[in-house]
Coordinates of C-alpha atoms in Angstrom, one line a residue:
Chain A
M1 CA 11.8 -30.5 7.2
S2 CA 10.3 -26.9 6.2
R3 CA 9.9 -25.6 3.0
A4 CA 9.4 -21.3 1.5
V5 CA 7.5 -21.0 -1.8
V6 CA 8.3 -17.3 -3.0
L7 CA 5.6 -15.1 -5.0
I8 CA 7.7 -12.9 -7.8
S9 CA 6.1 -10.9 -9.9
V10 CA 7.5 -8.7 -13.1
V11 CA 7.0 -5.2 -13.1
Q12 CA 7.9 -2.3 -15.3
N13 CA 10.4 -0.2 -13.3
P14 CA 8.3 2.6 -11.7
E15 CA 11.5 4.5 -11.9
E16 CA 11.8 4.7 -15.8
P17 CA 8.7 6.9 -18.3
L18 CA 6.0 4.7 -17.8
R19 CA 4.1 3.5 -21.2
Y20 CA 1.1 2.4 -22.1
A21 CA -1.2 -0.7 -24.4
P22 CA -4.7 -1.0 -24.9
C23 CA -5.5 -2.8 -21.5
A24 CA -2.0 -2.5 -20.2
F25 CA 1.3 -1.0 -19.9
A26 CA 3.6 -1.6 -22.8
R27 CA 5.8 -4.2 -22.7
A28 CA 9.3 -3.3 -22.6
E29 CA 11.7 -5.8 -21.8
E30 CA 14.4 -3.4 -20.5
T31 CA 13.0 -1.8 -18.1
E32 CA 11.4 -4.9 -17.0
M33 CA 12.0 -6.1 -13.6
L34 CA 11.4 -8.1 -11.0
N35 CA 9.3 -6.5 -8.0
D36 CA 11.3 -5.0 -5.2
F37 CA 9.3 -6.1 -2.1
D38 CA 9.1 -10.0 -3.8
L39 CA 12.6 -9.5 -3.5
I40 CA 13.0 -8.5 0.1
A41 CA 10.6 -12.2 0.8
L42 CA 12.6 -14.3 -1.7
E43 CA 15.9 -12.6 0.8
S44 CA 14.0 -13.2 4.2
A45 CA 13.2 -17.2 2.4
V46 CA 16.8 -18.2 1.7
C47 CA 17.9 -16.3 4.8
L48 CA 16.2 -18.8 6.9
K49 CA 17.8 -21.6 4.6
E50 CA 20.9 -20.3 5.3
S51 CA 20.4 -20.8 9.1
G52 CA 19.4 -24.4 8.7
V53 CA 15.6 -24.0 9.3
L54 CA 14.2 -24.7 5.1
D55 CA 14.8 -27.7 3.6
E56 CA 14.4 -25.5 0.2
V57 CA 13.5 -22.2 -1.5
V58 CA 11.1 -22.3 -4.1
V59 CA 10.0 -19.2 -6.6
F60 CA 6.6 -19.4 -8.0
S61 CA 5.8 -16.8 -11.3
M62 CA 3.6 -16.0 -13.7
G63 CA 4.2 -14.1 -16.9
E64 CA 6.4 -13.5 -20.0
R65 CA 9.1 -13.2 -18.5
R66 CA 11.2 -16.8 -17.6
D67 CA 13.7 -15.3 -17.8
L68 CA 14.1 -12.5 -14.9
L69 CA 13.6 -16.1 -12.3
T70 CA 17.9 -16.4 -13.1
K71 CA 18.2 -13.5 -11.0
A72 CA 15.9 -14.8 -8.1
L73 CA 17.8 -18.5 -8.6
A74 CA 20.9 -17.1 -8.0
M75 CA 20.0 -15.2 -5.0
G76 CA 19.5 -18.6 -3.5
A77 CA 16.3 -20.3 -4.4
D78 CA 16.7 -24.0 -5.4
R79 CA 13.9 -24.5 -8.4
A80 CA 11.4 -22.2 -10.1
V81 CA 8.0 -23.2 -11.4
F82 CA 6.7 -20.8 -14.3
V83 CA 3.3 -20.4 -15.8
S84 CA 3.4 -18.9 -18.8
C85 CA 1.1 -16.6 -20.0
D86 CA 0.4 -12.9 -21.2
S87 CA 1.4 -10.8 -18.4
A88 CA -2.0 -8.9 -19.5
V89 CA -4.1 -11.4 -18.3
I90 CA -2.2 -12.1 -14.5
T91 CA -4.5 -11.1 -11.4
P92 CA -4.3 -11.6 -7.7
E93 CA -7.3 -14.2 -7.9
I94 CA -5.3 -15.8 -11.2
V95 CA -1.9 -15.9 -9.1
A96 CA -3.1 -17.1 -6.0
A97 CA -5.5 -20.0 -7.8
Q98 CA -2.1 -21.2 -10.0
A99 CA 0.4 -20.9 -7.0
V100 CA -1.4 -23.2 -5.2
E101 CA -2.2 -25.9 -7.8
Y102 CA 1.1 -25.7 -8.7
C103 CA 3.1 -25.5 -4.9
G104 CA 0.4 -26.4 -2.9
K105 CA 0.9 -30.1 -2.6
Q106 CA 3.0 -29.6 0.4
P107 CA 1.2 -28.1 4.2
D108 CA 4.7 -27.2 5.7
T109 CA 4.8 -24.1 3.8
L110 CA 5.9 -21.0 4.1
W111 CA 3.9 -18.5 1.5
L112 CA 6.1 -15.5 1.4
L113 CA 5.5 -12.2 -1.2
G114 CA 6.0 -8.5 -1.1
K115 CA 3.1 -6.9 0.0
I116 CA 2.2 -4.8 -2.6
G117 CA 3.7 -4.9 -6.2
V118 CA 5.0 -1.9 -7.5
N119 CA 2.7 -1.6 -10.8
F120 CA -0.7 -2.2 -9.4
E121 CA -0.7 -2.0 -6.0
S122 CA -3.3 -4.0 -4.8
G123 CA -2.5 -6.2 -2.1
H124 CA -4.8 -8.8 -2.6
T125 CA -2.7 -11.5 -4.0
A126 CA -1.7 -12.1 0.0
H127 CA -5.4 -12.5 0.5
C128 CA -6.3 -14.3 -1.7
L129 CA -3.6 -17.0 -1.6
A130 CA -4.9 -17.6 2.0
A131 CA -8.1 -17.9 2.2
R132 CA -7.6 -20.7 -0.9
L133 CA -5.0 -23.0 1.4
G134 CA -6.9 -22.3 4.2
C135 CA -4.2 -20.6 6.1
V136 CA -3.9 -16.8 7.8
A137 CA -1.9 -14.2 6.1
V138 CA -0.3 -11.3 7.5
D139 CA 0.7 -8.2 6.3
A140 CA 4.0 -5.8 6.5
A141 CA 6.1 -8.1 8.2
C142 CA 9.4 -6.3 9.2
E143 CA 11.4 -9.5 11.2
I144 CA 10.8 -13.5 10.5
C145 CA 12.4 -15.4 13.0
W146 CA 11.4 -19.8 13.5
K147 CA 10.0 -21.0 16.5
G148 CA 9.4 -25.1 16.9
A149 CA 7.3 -26.0 14.4
G150 CA 5.9 -22.1 13.0
V151 CA 7.3 -18.5 12.4
H152 CA 7.2 -15.8 14.1
V153 CA 6.3 -12.4 12.7
T154 CA 6.9 -8.9 13.9
C155 CA 5.0 -6.4 12.1
E156 CA 5.4 -2.8 11.1
S157 CA 1.5 -1.1 10.5
E158 CA 0.5 2.5 11.4
F159 CA -0.9 2.2 14.8
G160 CA 1.9 -0.3 16.3
I161 CA 4.0 -3.2 16.9
P162 CA 1.9 -6.4 16.3
R163 CA 3.5 -9.8 17.0
Y164 CA 2.2 -13.4 15.5
D165 CA 3.1 -17.0 16.1
L166 CA 1.7 -18.8 13.3
A167 CA 1.9 -22.5 12.4
L168 CA 2.9 -23.3 9.0
P169 CA 1.2 -23.4 6.2
C170 CA 0.8 -19.5 6.4
V171 CA 1.3 -16.6 4.3
V172 CA 3.1 -13.3 5.3
T173 CA 4.1 -10.3 3.0
A174 CA 7.1 -8.4 2.9
D175 CA 7.5 -5.0 3.6
L176 CA 10.7 -2.9 2.9
R177 CA 12.7 -3.4 6.1
L178 CA 12.5 -7.8 6.0
A179 CA 15.8 -7.3 4.4
E180 CA 17.7 -6.1 1.7
P181 CA 17.9 -8.3 -1.1
R182 CA 21.3 -9.5 -1.8
F183 CA 23.4 -9.3 -5.2
P184 CA 23.7 -12.5 -6.7
S185 CA 27.3 -13.0 -7.4
L186 CA 28.5 -14.1 -10.5
P187 CA 28.9 -17.8 -9.5
S188 CA 26.4 -17.9 -8.3
I189 CA 24.1 -16.8 -11.6
V190 CA 26.1 -19.4 -13.6
K191 CA 24.7 -22.1 -11.6
A192 CA 21.7 -20.6 -11.5
K193 CA 21.4 -21.7 -15.1
R194 CA 21.5 -25.3 -14.3
K195 CA 18.5 -25.3 -11.5
P196 CA 15.7 -26.6 -12.6
V197 CA 12.7 -24.4 -13.9
E198 CA 9.1 -26.3 -14.1
M199 CA 7.6 -24.6 -17.2
H200 CA 3.7 -24.2 -17.7
E201 CA 1.1 -22.6 -19.5
Y202 CA -1.9 -21.3 -18.3
D203 CA -5.3 -22.9 -18.4
G204 CA -7.9 -20.4 -17.8
D205 CA -8.9 -17.3 -20.5
R206 CA -6.3 -16.2 -22.2
E207 CA -8.1 -13.2 -23.6
A208 CA -9.3 -12.0 -20.5
C209 CA -7.5 -8.8 -20.1
R210 CA -7.2 -7.9 -16.3
S211 CA -7.7 -4.3 -16.9
L212 CA -10.0 -2.4 -18.9
R213 CA -6.9 -0.1 -20.3
V214 CA -4.6 1.6 -18.5
F215 CA -3.7 5.7 -19.2
A216 CA -1.2 7.9 -18.0
G217 CA -2.9 9.5 -14.4
A218 CA -3.0 13.2 -14.0
D219 CA 0.7 15.4 -14.0
T220 CA 1.1 16.5 -10.4
R221 CA 4.1 18.9 -10.8
R222 CA 3.9 22.0 -9.9
K223 CA 5.9 25.3 -10.6
C224 CA 8.7 26.0 -8.0
Q225 CA 9.6 29.5 -7.2
F226 CA 12.8 29.4 -5.6
L227 CA 13.0 31.9 -2.3
S228 CA 15.6 33.3 -0.4
E229 CA 15.8 32.3 3.4
E230 CA 13.5 35.4 4.5
E231 CA 11.2 35.0 2.6
F232 CA 10.8 31.4 3.0
M233 CA 10.0 32.1 6.4
E234 CA 7.8 34.9 4.9
K235 CA 6.2 32.7 3.8
L236 CA 5.7 30.4 6.2
E237 CA 4.0 32.9 8.5
P238 CA 0.2 32.1 7.2
A239 CA 0.6 29.2 9.2
G240 CA 1.3 30.5 12.4
I241 CA 5.2 30.0 11.8
Chain B
M1 CA -33.9 -4.1 -1.5
S2 CA -30.0 -3.7 -2.2
E3 CA -28.0 -1.4 -0.4
W4 CA -23.7 -1.0 -0.8
V5 CA -21.9 0.0 2.6
W6 CA -19.4 2.6 3.1
I7 CA -17.3 2.1 6.5
A8 CA -16.3 5.0 8.2
A9 CA -14.5 3.6 10.6
N10 CA -12.8 7.2 12.4
D11 CA -13.5 10.3 10.9
A12 CA -11.7 9.9 7.4
G13 CA -14.7 8.3 6.6
L14 CA -17.1 11.1 8.0
N15 CA -15.4 14.5 6.4
D16 CA -17.3 16.6 4.1
M17 CA -15.1 14.7 0.9
A18 CA -16.5 11.6 2.1
V19 CA -20.3 12.8 2.5
A20 CA -20.0 13.8 -1.8
Q21 CA -18.5 10.7 -2.4
V22 CA -21.3 8.6 -0.5
A23 CA -23.8 10.5 -2.5
Q24 CA -21.9 10.0 -5.7
I25 CA -21.5 5.9 -5.1
S26 CA -24.8 6.0 -4.5
A27 CA -26.1 6.9 -7.6
L28 CA -23.4 5.4 -9.8
L29 CA -24.7 1.8 -8.0
G30 CA -28.1 3.0 -8.0
C31 CA -29.0 1.9 -4.2
P32 CA -28.7 3.5 -0.7
A33 CA -25.9 3.4 1.2
R34 CA -25.7 1.8 4.7
I35 CA -23.3 3.9 6.9
W36 CA -21.1 1.2 9.4
C37 CA -19.3 3.2 11.9
A38 CA -17.6 2.5 15.5
P39 CA -19.3 3.6 18.6
E40 CA -17.4 6.7 18.6
F41 CA -18.6 7.9 15.6
E42 CA -22.1 7.3 15.8
S43 CA -23.8 10.6 16.4
D44 CA -21.2 12.5 14.1
A45 CA -22.2 9.7 10.5
R46 CA -25.9 10.4 12.2
E47 CA -25.9 13.9 11.9
R48 CA -24.0 13.7 8.2
F49 CA -25.7 11.1 6.4
P50 CA -29.0 12.3 7.5
G51 CA -31.5 9.3 5.9
L52 CA -29.3 6.9 6.0
S53 CA -29.3 3.2 7.9
V54 CA -26.4 4.2 10.3
E55 CA -25.0 0.9 12.3
V56 CA -22.7 0.9 15.0
L57 CA -20.3 -1.8 15.3
A58 CA -18.2 -2.4 18.5
Q59 CA -15.3 -4.0 16.7
L60 CA -15.2 -2.0 13.3
W61 CA -12.5 0.1 14.9
S62 CA -9.9 -1.7 16.2
P63 CA -5.8 -1.5 15.3
F64 CA -5.4 -5.0 13.8
P65 CA -7.0 -5.0 10.6
D66 CA -6.6 -8.5 11.1
A67 CA -8.8 -8.9 14.4
G68 CA -11.4 -6.5 14.1
I69 CA -12.7 -5.2 10.4
A70 CA -12.4 -8.8 8.1
S71 CA -15.0 -11.2 10.0
V72 CA -17.1 -8.5 11.3
V73 CA -17.4 -7.6 7.6
N74 CA -18.0 -10.5 6.4
A75 CA -20.4 -11.7 9.0
R76 CA -22.5 -8.8 8.8
L77 CA -22.7 -8.8 5.1
S78 CA -24.3 -12.5 4.7
S79 CA -27.8 -11.3 6.4
L80 CA -27.8 -8.3 3.8
Q81 CA -28.4 -7.6 0.2
C82 CA -25.4 -5.8 -0.6
V83 CA -23.6 -5.0 -3.8
A84 CA -20.2 -3.2 -2.8
V85 CA -18.3 -2.3 0.9
L86 CA -16.1 0.0 0.0
G87 CA -14.1 3.2 2.8
Q88 CA -12.3 6.0 2.6
H89 CA -8.4 4.9 1.6
S90 CA -6.4 4.0 4.4
A91 CA -3.2 0.7 4.4
W92 CA -4.9 -0.8 7.2
L93 CA -8.7 -0.6 5.7
A94 CA -7.4 -2.2 2.9
Q95 CA -5.6 -4.9 4.7
S96 CA -8.9 -5.7 5.9
L97 CA -11.2 -5.0 2.8
S98 CA -9.2 -7.6 0.8
M99 CA -8.9 -10.2 3.4
A100 CA -12.4 -10.0 3.9
S101 CA -13.3 -10.0 -0.2
A102 CA -10.8 -12.9 -1.0
A103 CA -12.8 -14.9 1.4
L104 CA -15.9 -14.2 -0.3
R105 CA -14.1 -14.6 -3.9
E106 CA -14.7 -11.2 -4.5
P107 CA -12.5 -8.9 -6.0
F108 CA -11.1 -5.6 -3.9
Y109 CA -9.8 -2.6 -5.7
S110 CA -8.5 0.1 -3.6
R111 CA -7.7 3.6 -4.0
I112 CA -10.3 4.0 -6.7
L113 CA -11.1 7.7 -8.0
L114 CA -14.1 8.8 -7.8
S115 CA -13.1 12.1 -10.5
H116 CA -13.2 9.3 -13.6
A117 CA -17.2 7.7 -13.1
P118 CA -18.9 6.8 -15.5
E119 CA -15.1 4.2 -15.4
C120 CA -13.9 2.6 -12.4
V121 CA -10.6 4.0 -12.4
R122 CA -8.0 3.1 -9.4
S123 CA -4.8 4.5 -9.4
I124 CA -1.4 3.0 -9.4
C125 CA 2.2 3.0 -9.9
A126 CA 2.2 5.6 -7.5
N127 CA -0.5 7.3 -8.6
R128 CA 0.9 8.4 -11.8
A129 CA -0.7 5.9 -14.0
C130 CA -4.8 5.1 -13.7
E131 CA -5.8 1.5 -14.0
A132 CA -9.8 0.9 -15.5
V133 CA -11.1 -1.7 -14.4
R134 CA -14.4 -3.9 -15.0
I135 CA -17.6 -3.7 -12.5
S136 CA -19.5 -7.2 -12.9
G137 CA -20.4 -8.0 -9.4
P138 CA -20.0 -7.3 -6.4
F139 CA -16.9 -5.7 -4.7
M140 CA -15.1 -4.6 -2.4
G141 CA -12.5 -1.4 -2.6
T142 CA -11.3 2.2 -1.0
V143 CA -11.7 5.6 -2.7
M144 CA -9.4 8.1 -2.5
P145 CA -10.4 12.0 -2.1
G146 CA -12.2 13.2 -4.4
C147 CA -15.0 13.4 -6.2
G148 CA -17.0 13.2 -10.3
Q149 CA -20.0 12.9 -11.3
A150 CA -23.2 10.8 -9.9
L151 CA -23.4 9.3 -13.7
P152 CA -27.5 7.3 -12.3
G153 CA -26.9 3.2 -12.7
A154 CA -23.1 3.5 -14.2
W155 CA -22.4 0.8 -11.8
Q156 CA -25.4 -1.7 -12.2
I157 CA -24.4 -4.8 -10.1
S158 CA -27.3 -7.4 -10.3
E159 CA -26.6 -9.6 -7.6
A160 CA -25.2 -9.1 -4.0
F161 CA -22.8 -10.6 -2.1
G162 CA -22.9 -14.2 -0.7
S163 CA -21.8 -16.1 1.6
P164 CA -17.8 -17.0 2.8
V165 CA -16.4 -20.3 1.0
G166 CA -14.6 -21.7 4.1
A167 CA -13.9 -19.9 7.2
L168 CA -12.2 -16.8 7.3
H169 CA -8.4 -17.7 9.3
L170 CA -7.3 -14.6 11.4
P171 CA -3.6 -14.6 13.4
T172 CA -3.6 -14.7 16.7
E173 CA -1.8 -11.9 17.8
I174 CA 0.3 -12.1 20.9
E175 CA 1.6 -9.2 21.4
F176 CA 0.9 -5.1 20.4
D177 CA 3.1 -2.5 21.0
E178 CA 0.3 -0.2 20.2
F179 CA 1.7 3.9 19.1
S180 CA 0.4 5.7 21.7
D181 CA 0.0 9.1 20.0
N182 CA 0.9 12.3 21.7
L183 CA 1.9 13.3 18.8
V184 CA -0.6 15.9 16.2
S185 CA -2.5 13.5 14.3
L186 CA -1.5 13.5 10.6
D187 CA -4.8 12.5 8.7
R188 CA -5.9 16.6 10.5
A189 CA -2.9 18.8 10.2
K190 CA -3.2 22.0 9.2
V191 CA 0.9 21.8 8.5
V192 CA 3.5 19.0 8.5
F193 CA 6.7 19.2 8.4
A194 CA 8.4 16.0 7.1
G195 CA 12.4 14.6 7.5
G196 CA 14.4 12.9 4.5
R197 CA 18.1 12.0 4.5
G198 CA 19.7 15.5 3.9
L199 CA 19.0 16.1 8.2
G200 CA 22.0 13.6 8.8
S201 CA 21.0 12.3 11.9
G202 CA 18.9 11.0 14.6
E203 CA 19.4 14.5 16.7
N204 CA 18.9 16.4 13.3
F205 CA 15.5 14.6 13.6
E206 CA 14.9 15.4 16.8
K207 CA 14.9 18.8 16.1
L208 CA 12.7 19.2 13.6
S209 CA 10.1 16.9 16.2
R210 CA 10.8 19.7 18.3
C211 CA 10.1 21.8 16.1
A212 CA 6.9 20.8 14.6
A213 CA 5.8 20.3 18.7
R214 CA 6.4 24.2 19.3
Y215 CA 4.6 25.0 15.7
G216 CA 1.8 22.3 16.4
A217 CA 2.8 20.8 13.3
G218 CA 2.3 17.2 12.7
L219 CA 5.6 15.0 11.7
A220 CA 6.3 13.0 8.9
A221 CA 9.1 11.4 7.6
S222 CA 10.8 10.0 4.2
R223 CA 11.8 6.1 4.1
L224 CA 15.1 6.8 4.6
A225 CA 14.7 8.2 7.8
V226 CA 12.9 5.5 9.1
D227 CA 15.0 2.7 8.0
L228 CA 18.1 4.6 9.4
G229 CA 16.4 4.4 12.7
W230 CA 15.6 8.6 13.2
C231 CA 11.7 7.7 14.0
R232 CA 8.9 5.3 13.9
N233 CA 7.3 3.2 11.0
D234 CA 3.7 5.5 11.0
L235 CA 5.9 8.3 10.3
Q236 CA 6.4 7.9 6.6
V237 CA 4.4 9.0 4.3
G238 CA 4.5 7.7 0.7
Q239 CA 3.3 5.3 -2.1
T240 CA 3.6 2.3 0.9
G241 CA 3.4 4.9 3.8
R242 CA 0.1 7.1 4.9
A243 CA -0.8 9.8 2.1
V244 CA -1.5 13.2 3.9
A245 CA -3.4 16.3 2.4
P246 CA -2.4 19.2 5.0
E247 CA -2.6 22.4 3.9
I248 CA 1.1 23.3 3.7
Y249 CA 3.9 20.4 3.7
V250 CA 7.6 21.3 4.4
A251 CA 10.1 18.9 3.3
F252 CA 12.9 18.8 5.2
G253 CA 16.8 16.8 3.3
I254 CA 13.5 15.4 1.6
S255 CA 15.2 14.2 -2.8
G256 CA 11.6 13.3 -3.7
A257 CA 11.5 10.2 -4.6
I258 CA 8.7 9.1 -6.6
Q259 CA 7.9 6.7 -3.7
H260 CA 7.1 9.8 -1.3
L261 CA 5.7 12.1 -3.2
A262 CA 2.9 9.5 -4.3
G263 CA 2.3 10.4 -0.9
I264 CA 2.2 14.0 -0.6
Q265 CA 0.4 15.2 -4.1
N266 CA -2.6 16.5 -2.5
A267 CA -1.4 18.5 0.1
R268 CA -1.9 22.7 -1.1
K269 CA 1.2 24.1 -1.1
I270 CA 4.3 22.2 -1.0
Y271 CA 7.6 23.6 1.0
A272 CA 11.2 22.3 -0.2
V273 CA 14.0 22.7 1.9
N274 CA 17.7 21.0 0.0
T275 CA 21.0 21.4 -0.6
D276 CA 20.9 20.1 -3.6
K277 CA 18.6 22.3 -6.5
T278 CA 18.8 19.5 -8.9
A279 CA 16.6 17.7 -6.0
P280 CA 13.5 16.3 -8.1
I281 CA 11.5 17.7 -5.0
F282 CA 11.6 20.7 -6.9
E283 CA 9.6 19.7 -9.6
F284 CA 6.6 18.9 -7.4
S285 CA 6.5 21.5 -5.4
D286 CA 5.4 25.4 -4.9
F287 CA 8.4 27.0 -2.5
G288 CA 11.8 25.8 -2.9
L289 CA 15.3 26.6 -0.3
I290 CA 18.4 25.9 -1.8
A291 CA 20.0 25.6 1.7
D292 CA 20.9 23.0 4.6
A293 CA 17.1 21.9 6.3
V294 CA 19.5 21.6 9.8
R295 CA 20.1 25.9 9.9
V296 CA 16.9 26.1 8.6
I297 CA 15.0 24.0 11.6
D298 CA 18.0 26.1 13.9
R299 CA 16.0 28.9 12.8
L300 CA 13.0 28.2 12.9
L301 CA 12.9 27.5 16.5
E302 CA 14.3 30.1 17.5
K303 CA 12.2 32.3 16.4
G304 CA 9.8 30.2 18.4
G305 CA 6.1 29.8 18.0
S306 CA 2.3 30.6 19.0
G307 CA 2.2 26.4 18.8
A308 CA -1.0 24.9 19.6

């Protein structure tokens, strides 16, 4: 039977004020969380497992927050693989290489992850992963159905709706409308603490930071002039309105 | 003789900003640009980039990032001494170049801000933060609108792209429902009307759509409007949707989540209509109106317009 491997990244909450260290975001445990898009991918994998087409759902993650994986396990993943390293070192190429090394032995695998991480927004990990596995990657899926020995994926793009039939292994990235991540119940959180988590140490260069530096962008706030309805309509006149 | 490639697969890669960016990047990399364009833009490309090699690649423009650009890029690169492949940022170009560079095992940097030269800086975290990355070899990337100083040789790259490691695996799409575009293109619209949750229903969004058509304005939406099924996903503006830079952007019933704001910060003037005066959109707009968006739309519809 087939299985899914879901890559999950840890991000600084984009709703909270950001703080900066020399070559990374300043670590702030209370505002770190699992990437929304990756949780959407995980939810879709768990739903496929619950419908009986997948044997197991494995989550793969890297960094310093092994404890955050409890939520992923509580949402329905069966086990986790965690590579411990400094979060400032993590790049898409490294994630892809480590994921293939520790989870890549089985060919019948559906690889899922979010289409971007909300911090670094590279969108590159899926393609690095597919290049290493020698398989196809499709972006921005909004629907995944099981079809015989593979998956039927519907994606969203700005030019239309492409639909693919893909054999396993393949890499699919999740877009916003693929699934609504569930809130794990308290009993499932308790059970999650007993699920196996395979721990590894990152064996590459532990000093090579991903970025030279990370800093605040330009302030894009504007001074808003509140107008009455008449004035507002008048202001729109230059545009032919 | 090294060179780098600028992809002008549609007219965003040929506008005034693009010409300035190509000049700046050529200076930074210390070598000339080669322009790749789709057949329908050949004469435009030759006119805007006199003196540069312009190559027409028929499959460069394809609504499928997967089928078109990545394989064309990698096939063509093997016979050039190319140190970088860049283009204007858009989701489809970013996906294609990400795929192409992954097959070549070279880095991919999206959303580069040229205003920070000599550093190579990416815009991250919904345009709230920046990341400086090191250029140590050939790379592919996309650039955001905006230009900076042309500092010669600041991004010196000594090697060119090599051959792909393994074959590029492309999906075989079985169906593609292409959007036949009757709407004013968001990339070219001078005025954009956008609707969000404050409109309340699909019927009201439909009213906004008629209003935009009446005035020849582009139509956009927040994520919620798309989630609720009021409109197609290609109208979504924001961090993972489209980025627009019109003269005037009018947000009807949009609260102003940071993900949405990331897509509109290059608009010249932002107008917001919302019943909630504490909505975050008002911190990022030039003119605000505390009113029911639907009523304002009704008024605009009554007023009629010259429309394009």
